[in-house]
Short mmCIF file of C-alpha atoms in Angstrom, two decimals:
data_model
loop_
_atom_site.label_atom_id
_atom_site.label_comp_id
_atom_site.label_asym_id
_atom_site.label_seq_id
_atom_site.Cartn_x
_atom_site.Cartn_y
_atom_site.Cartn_z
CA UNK A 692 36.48 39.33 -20.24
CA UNK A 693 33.17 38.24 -21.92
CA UNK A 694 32.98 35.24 -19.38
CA UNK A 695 33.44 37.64 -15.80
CA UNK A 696 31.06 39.93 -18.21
CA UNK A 697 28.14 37.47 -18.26
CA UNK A 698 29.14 36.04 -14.85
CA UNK A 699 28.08 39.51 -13.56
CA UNK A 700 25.11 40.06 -15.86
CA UNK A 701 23.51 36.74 -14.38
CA UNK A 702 24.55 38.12 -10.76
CA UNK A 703 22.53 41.71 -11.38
CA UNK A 704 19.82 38.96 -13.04
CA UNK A 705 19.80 36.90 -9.36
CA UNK A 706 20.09 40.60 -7.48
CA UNK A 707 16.92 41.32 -9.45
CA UNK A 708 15.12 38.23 -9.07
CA UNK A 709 16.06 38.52 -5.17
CA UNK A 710 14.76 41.68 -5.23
CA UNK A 711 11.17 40.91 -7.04
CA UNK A 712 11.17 38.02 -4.27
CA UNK A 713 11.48 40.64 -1.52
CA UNK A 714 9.34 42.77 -2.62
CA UNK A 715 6.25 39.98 -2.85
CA UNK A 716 7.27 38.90 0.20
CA UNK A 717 6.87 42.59 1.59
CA UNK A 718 3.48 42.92 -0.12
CA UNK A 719 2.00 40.09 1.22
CA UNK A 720 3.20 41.20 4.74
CA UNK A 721 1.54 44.28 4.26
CA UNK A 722 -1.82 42.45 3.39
CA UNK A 723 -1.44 40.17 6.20
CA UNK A 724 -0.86 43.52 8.62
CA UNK A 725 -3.97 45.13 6.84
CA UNK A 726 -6.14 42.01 7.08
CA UNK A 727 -5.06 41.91 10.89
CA UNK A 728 -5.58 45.67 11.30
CA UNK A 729 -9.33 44.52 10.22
CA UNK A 730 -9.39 41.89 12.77
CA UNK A 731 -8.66 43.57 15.66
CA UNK A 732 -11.43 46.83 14.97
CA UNK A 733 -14.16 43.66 14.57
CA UNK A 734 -12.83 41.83 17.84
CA UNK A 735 -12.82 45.44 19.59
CA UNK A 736 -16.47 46.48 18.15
CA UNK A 737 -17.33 42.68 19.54
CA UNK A 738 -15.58 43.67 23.02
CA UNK A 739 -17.48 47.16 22.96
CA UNK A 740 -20.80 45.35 22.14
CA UNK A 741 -20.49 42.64 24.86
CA UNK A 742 -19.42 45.39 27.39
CA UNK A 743 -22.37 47.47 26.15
CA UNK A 744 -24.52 44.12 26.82
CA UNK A 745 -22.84 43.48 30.67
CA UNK A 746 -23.58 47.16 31.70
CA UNK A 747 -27.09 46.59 30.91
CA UNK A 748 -26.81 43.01 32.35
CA UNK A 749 -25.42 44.51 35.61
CA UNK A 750 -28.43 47.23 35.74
CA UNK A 751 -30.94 44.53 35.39
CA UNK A 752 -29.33 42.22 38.10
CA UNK A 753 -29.43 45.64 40.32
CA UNK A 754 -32.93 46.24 39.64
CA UNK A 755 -33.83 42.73 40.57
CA UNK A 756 -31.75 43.01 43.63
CA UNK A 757 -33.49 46.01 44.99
CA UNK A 758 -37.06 43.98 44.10
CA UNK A 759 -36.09 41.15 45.72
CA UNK A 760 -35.17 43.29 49.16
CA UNK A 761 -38.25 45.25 48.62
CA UNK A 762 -40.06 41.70 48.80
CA UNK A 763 -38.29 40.60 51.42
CA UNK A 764 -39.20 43.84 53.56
CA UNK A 765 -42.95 43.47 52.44
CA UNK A 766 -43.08 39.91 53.72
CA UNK A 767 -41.44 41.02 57.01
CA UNK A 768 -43.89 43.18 57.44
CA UNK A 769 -46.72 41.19 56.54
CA UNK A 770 -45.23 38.77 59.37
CA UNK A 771 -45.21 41.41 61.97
CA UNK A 772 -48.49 43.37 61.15
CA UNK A 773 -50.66 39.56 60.17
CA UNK A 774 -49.56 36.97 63.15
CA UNK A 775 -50.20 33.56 61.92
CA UNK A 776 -53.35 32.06 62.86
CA UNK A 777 -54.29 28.95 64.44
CA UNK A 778 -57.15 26.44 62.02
CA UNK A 779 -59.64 27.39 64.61
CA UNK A 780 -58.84 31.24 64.45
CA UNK A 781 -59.26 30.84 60.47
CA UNK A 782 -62.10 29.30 60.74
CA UNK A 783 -64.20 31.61 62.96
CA UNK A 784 -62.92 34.73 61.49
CA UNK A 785 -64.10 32.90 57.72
CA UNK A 786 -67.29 31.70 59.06
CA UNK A 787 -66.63 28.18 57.93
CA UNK A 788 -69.61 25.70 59.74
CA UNK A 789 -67.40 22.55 60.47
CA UNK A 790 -65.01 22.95 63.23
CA UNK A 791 -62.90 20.09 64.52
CA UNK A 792 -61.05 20.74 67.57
#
């Protein structure tokens, strides 16, 4: 009787020890799942920071876009409206005194 007495006592004592196991082993899950909860609101504040920084990336590249066809339309138009001049044209119209034809 003693004997199945202590053979259950040291069963409860393993039940308990199992127990204080699983509940470590559940706390440190928890920390892990808290730590990655942290994680993830950094990487997302890093995603809404870089998306923040492409928007204005994509304005600029716009803006440059519309300068560059703005430039290319003024340089049409300089073609059309200023004909290119021949070295003896140039000359005449600048007034330059050695001319060699």
């Amino acid at each position: 009787m003693e004997e199945l007495l202590n053979q259950i006592l040291h069963e409860v004592k393993e039940i308990k020890q199992g127990q204080v196991r699983l509940e470590t082993r559940m706390d440190k899950l928890e920390q892990n799942q808290e730590q990655l909860v942290l994680r993830m609101d950094k990487l997302e504040s890093r995603m809404d920071k870089l998306e923040s920084r492409m928007d204005k990336l994509e304005s600029r590249m716009d803006k440059l876009e519309s300068r560059m066809d703005k430039l290319e339309h003024n340089q049409e138009q300089l073609a059309v409206n200023n004909p290119p001049l021949n070295d003896l044209t140039v000359c005449l119209k600048w007034g330059l005194a050695s001319v060699r034809v």
